[in-house]
Amino acid sequence: MIFDTHAHYDDEQFNDDRDILLNHMEDNGICTIINVGASLDGCKNSIALAEKYPFIYASIGVHPDEVGNLNEETFAWLKKQCEHQKVVAVGEIGLDYYWDNESHDLQKKWFIAQLNIAKEKNLPVVIHSREAAQDTLEIMKEYAKDLTGIIHCFSYSVEMAKEYVKMGFYIGIGGVVTFKNSKKLKDVVSEIPLERIVLETDCPYLSPVPNRGKRNSSLNLTYVIEEIASIKDISPEEVIRQTELNAYTVYPKCRKNIS
Ligand code: NI
């Protein structure tokens, strides 16, 4: 079945129909969803969703745009949440030099601190990196050596993807791969083994073609699966099967749910 490794169902865009939508996931072949926290409130809401739905798990972390809200107290709170049985990863964490909401030094400081939480709690990480390829790689090489996880919404070169694969990381592929102008990402999918690819929506954002621009949900992953299958010249069923296995390897705390 389909494993969505990165979603934000706590987003207000789902306020009107969240429960109806989530109750239909299983009928549509979606077995597991990781709801990813990006802010402190997002972490709380992700845990609440995970407590409500057996097939939802939470990843908790503070996005680089939001690290201004971290301090000793909130950081200690974050660390404590990792002990929750349905918290399966630390993220999304990383560097974002596109929005540049916080200084690079502050982003780096909290990125490293959160990588250290993952090490201490023995959890995988979900990495957000935008227009910060070199600094992210340098930090990962120094502080994420013993970790695994997902480079979410991958937007860099084939060479960079291969670097992360070599380090034991997985590449998150979502709606962007269906965009006409996404040749670079299609090349990444073509060049790295299927054994290193996981599916993600980042919903409500990044809806694939033909629903580009509309609110995204895990139900749209079929378009992403078809695109990966076509690039790799394999069946959609093979894409679903292997990416599900990969996701359970990254998030071992979800394994009791294996289909
Ligand atoms: Ni996200």
Coordinates of C-alpha atoms and ligand atoms in Angstrom, one line a residue:
M1 CA 0.0 0.0 0.0
I2 CA 1.0 3.7 -0.4
F3 CA 3.0 5.3 2.4
D4 CA 3.0 9.1 2.5
T5 CA 6.2 10.0 4.3
H6 CA 5.4 13.7 4.7
A7 CA 2.1 15.5 5.1
H8 CA 0.7 18.4 7.1
Y9 CA -2.9 17.5 7.8
D10 CA -2.9 19.9 10.7
D11 CA -2.9 22.8 8.2
E12 CA -6.0 25.0 8.4
Q13 CA -6.7 24.2 4.7
F14 CA -8.1 20.9 6.0
N15 CA -10.3 22.4 8.7
D16 CA -13.5 21.9 6.9
D17 CA -13.1 18.2 5.9
R18 CA -10.1 16.8 7.7
D19 CA -11.9 13.9 9.3
I20 CA -13.9 12.9 6.2
L21 CA -10.7 13.0 4.1
L22 CA -8.6 11.0 6.6
N23 CA -11.4 8.4 7.1
H24 CA -11.1 7.6 3.3
M25 CA -7.4 7.0 3.2
E26 CA -7.4 3.3 3.7
D27 CA -10.1 2.7 1.1
N28 CA -7.9 4.5 -1.3
G29 CA -4.8 2.4 -0.7
I30 CA -3.0 4.7 1.7
C31 CA -1.6 2.6 4.6
T32 CA 0.5 5.0 6.6
I33 CA 0.9 8.8 6.9
I34 CA 3.6 10.7 8.7
N35 CA 2.3 14.1 9.8
V36 CA 5.3 16.4 10.0
G37 CA 5.6 19.3 12.4
A38 CA 7.3 22.5 11.3
S39 CA 6.5 24.8 14.2
L40 CA 6.0 24.1 17.9
D41 CA 2.2 24.2 17.4
G42 CA 2.5 22.0 14.3
C43 CA 4.3 19.5 16.5
K44 CA 1.5 19.5 19.1
N45 CA -1.1 19.1 16.4
S46 CA 0.8 16.3 14.7
I47 CA 0.9 14.4 17.9
A48 CA -2.8 15.0 18.4
L49 CA -3.5 13.6 14.9
A50 CA -1.3 10.6 15.6
E51 CA -3.2 9.9 18.8
K52 CA -6.5 10.0 16.9
Y53 CA -5.7 7.9 13.9
P54 CA -3.9 4.5 14.1
F55 CA -2.3 5.0 10.7
I56 CA -0.9 8.4 11.3
Y57 CA 2.5 8.9 13.0
A58 CA 4.2 12.2 14.0
S59 CA 7.5 13.7 13.1
I60 CA 8.4 16.6 15.3
G61 CA 10.8 19.4 14.7
V62 CA 11.1 23.1 14.1
H63 CA 11.5 24.3 10.5
P64 CA 14.4 26.8 9.8
D65 CA 11.8 29.6 9.3
E66 CA 10.5 29.1 12.8
V67 CA 13.7 28.6 14.9
G68 CA 13.2 32.1 16.4
N69 CA 10.7 30.4 18.7
L70 CA 13.2 27.9 20.1
N71 CA 14.8 28.5 23.4
E72 CA 16.0 26.3 26.2
E73 CA 12.5 25.6 27.5
T74 CA 10.8 24.9 24.1
F75 CA 13.8 22.8 23.1
A76 CA 13.5 20.7 26.2
W77 CA 9.8 20.3 25.5
L78 CA 10.6 19.1 22.0
K79 CA 13.1 16.6 23.2
K80 CA 10.6 15.2 25.7
Q81 CA 8.0 14.6 23.0
C82 CA 10.4 12.2 21.2
E83 CA 9.5 9.6 23.9
H84 CA 5.9 9.5 22.7
Q85 CA 5.2 6.1 21.2
K86 CA 3.8 7.6 18.0
V87 CA 6.6 10.1 17.4
V88 CA 8.8 8.4 14.8
A89 CA 11.2 11.1 13.6
V90 CA 12.8 14.5 14.2
G91 CA 11.8 17.0 11.5
E92 CA 11.3 19.0 9.5
I93 CA 14.6 20.6 10.3
G94 CA 17.3 22.2 8.2
L95 CA 18.2 25.4 6.4
D96 CA 16.1 27.7 4.2
Y97 CA 18.1 30.5 2.5
Y98 CA 15.2 31.1 0.1
W99 CA 12.8 32.7 2.6
D100 CA 15.7 33.7 4.9
N101 CA 13.4 34.3 7.8
E102 CA 16.1 33.8 10.4
S103 CA 19.9 34.5 10.3
H104 CA 22.0 31.7 8.9
D105 CA 23.8 31.3 12.2
L106 CA 20.6 30.8 14.1
Q107 CA 19.3 28.4 11.5
K108 CA 22.5 26.4 11.7
K109 CA 22.6 26.4 15.5
W110 CA 19.1 24.9 15.9
F111 CA 19.6 22.5 12.9
I112 CA 22.6 21.0 14.6
A113 CA 20.9 21.0 18.0
Q114 CA 17.9 19.1 16.5
L115 CA 20.2 16.6 14.7
N116 CA 21.7 15.9 18.1
I117 CA 18.2 15.2 19.6
A118 CA 17.7 12.6 16.8
K119 CA 21.1 11.0 17.7
E120 CA 20.3 11.0 21.4
K121 CA 16.8 9.5 20.9
N122 CA 17.8 7.2 18.1
L123 CA 15.3 8.6 15.6
P124 CA 15.6 9.3 11.9
V125 CA 15.5 12.9 10.6
V126 CA 13.4 14.7 8.0
I127 CA 15.5 17.4 6.3
H128 CA 14.2 20.6 4.7
S129 CA 16.9 22.3 2.6
R130 CA 16.2 25.1 0.2
E131 CA 18.9 27.1 -1.6
A132 CA 21.3 26.0 1.0
A133 CA 22.8 23.0 -0.6
Q134 CA 26.5 23.4 0.4
D135 CA 25.9 24.4 4.1
T136 CA 23.3 21.6 4.5
L137 CA 25.7 19.0 3.2
E138 CA 28.6 20.3 5.3
I139 CA 26.5 20.1 8.5
M140 CA 25.1 16.7 7.6
K141 CA 28.6 15.3 7.0
E142 CA 29.7 16.5 10.4
Y143 CA 26.6 16.0 12.6
A144 CA 24.5 13.3 10.8
K145 CA 27.1 10.7 10.2
D146 CA 25.3 8.1 12.3
L147 CA 21.8 9.0 11.3
T148 CA 19.4 8.1 8.6
G149 CA 16.4 9.9 7.3
I150 CA 14.8 11.6 4.3
I151 CA 15.9 14.6 2.3
H152 CA 12.4 16.0 1.9
C153 CA 11.2 17.8 -1.3
F154 CA 14.6 17.2 -2.9
S155 CA 15.5 20.2 -5.1
Y156 CA 19.2 19.8 -5.8
S157 CA 21.4 18.0 -8.4
V158 CA 21.8 14.4 -9.3
E159 CA 25.4 14.6 -7.8
M160 CA 24.0 15.9 -4.5
A161 CA 21.3 13.2 -4.4
K162 CA 24.0 10.6 -4.9
E163 CA 26.0 12.1 -2.0
Y164 CA 23.0 11.7 0.3
V165 CA 22.3 8.1 -0.9
K166 CA 26.0 7.3 -0.2
M167 CA 25.5 8.6 3.4
G168 CA 22.5 6.3 3.8
F169 CA 19.7 8.8 3.3
Y170 CA 16.5 8.5 1.3
I171 CA 15.2 11.0 -1.2
G172 CA 11.6 12.3 -0.8
I173 CA 9.8 12.6 -4.1
G174 CA 6.4 14.4 -4.4
G175 CA 4.2 16.4 -6.8
V176 CA 7.1 18.5 -8.2
V177 CA 8.3 15.4 -10.2
T178 CA 5.1 15.7 -12.4
F179 CA 5.8 19.4 -13.3
K180 CA 6.8 20.0 -16.9
N181 CA 9.8 22.2 -15.8
S182 CA 11.2 19.6 -13.3
K183 CA 13.8 18.0 -15.6
K184 CA 16.4 18.1 -12.8
L185 CA 14.2 16.1 -10.4
K186 CA 13.2 13.7 -13.1
D187 CA 16.9 13.1 -13.7
V188 CA 17.4 12.5 -9.9
V189 CA 14.6 9.9 -10.0
S190 CA 16.2 8.2 -13.0
E191 CA 19.7 8.2 -11.6
I192 CA 19.2 7.0 -8.0
P193 CA 18.0 3.5 -7.1
L194 CA 14.3 2.9 -6.3
E195 CA 15.5 1.4 -3.1
R196 CA 16.4 5.0 -2.0
I197 CA 13.2 6.8 -3.0
V198 CA 10.2 7.5 -0.7
L199 CA 6.8 9.1 -1.6
E200 CA 5.7 12.3 0.0
T201 CA 3.0 14.9 -0.6
D202 CA 3.9 17.8 1.6
C203 CA 0.2 18.4 1.5
P204 CA -1.7 20.8 1.4
Y205 CA 1.2 22.1 -0.8
L206 CA 2.8 20.9 -4.1
S207 CA -0.1 19.1 -5.7
P208 CA 1.0 17.1 -8.7
V209 CA -0.3 17.6 -12.3
P210 CA -3.2 17.5 -13.2
N211 CA -4.2 19.0 -9.9
R212 CA -1.3 21.5 -9.7
G213 CA -2.3 24.6 -7.8
K214 CA -5.1 22.9 -5.9
R215 CA -5.0 21.7 -2.4
N216 CA -2.9 18.5 -2.2
S217 CA -3.7 15.3 -0.3
S218 CA -2.3 11.8 -0.1
L219 CA -4.9 10.7 -2.6
N220 CA -2.9 12.5 -5.3
L221 CA 0.1 10.3 -4.8
T222 CA -1.1 8.0 -7.6
Y223 CA 0.1 10.7 -10.1
V224 CA 3.5 10.8 -8.5
I225 CA 3.7 7.0 -8.5
E226 CA 2.8 6.9 -12.3
E227 CA 5.5 9.5 -13.1
I228 CA 8.2 7.6 -11.1
A229 CA 7.1 4.3 -12.8
S230 CA 7.3 5.9 -16.2
I231 CA 10.7 7.4 -15.6
K232 CA 12.1 4.1 -14.3
D233 CA 10.1 2.0 -16.8
I234 CA 8.6 -0.2 -14.1
S235 CA 5.0 -0.8 -13.0
P236 CA 3.2 1.5 -10.6
E237 CA 2.7 -1.6 -8.3
E238 CA 6.5 -2.0 -8.1
V239 CA 6.9 1.7 -7.1
I240 CA 4.3 1.3 -4.4
R241 CA 5.8 -1.9 -3.0
Q242 CA 9.4 -0.7 -2.9
T243 CA 8.7 2.8 -1.6
E244 CA 6.5 1.3 1.2
L245 CA 9.4 -1.0 2.2
N246 CA 11.8 1.9 2.1
A247 CA 9.5 4.0 4.3
Y248 CA 9.3 1.3 7.0
T249 CA 13.1 1.0 6.9
V250 CA 13.4 4.8 7.5
Y251 CA 10.7 4.8 10.2
P252 CA 11.1 1.6 12.1
K253 CA 8.7 2.7 14.8
C254 CA 5.8 2.4 12.2
R255 CA 6.6 -1.2 11.5
K256 CA 3.9 -2.9 13.4
N257 CA 1.6 -1.5 10.8
I258 CA 3.2 -3.3 7.9
S259 CA 0.8 -4.7 5.4
Ligands
NI1 NI 6.7 19.9 4.7

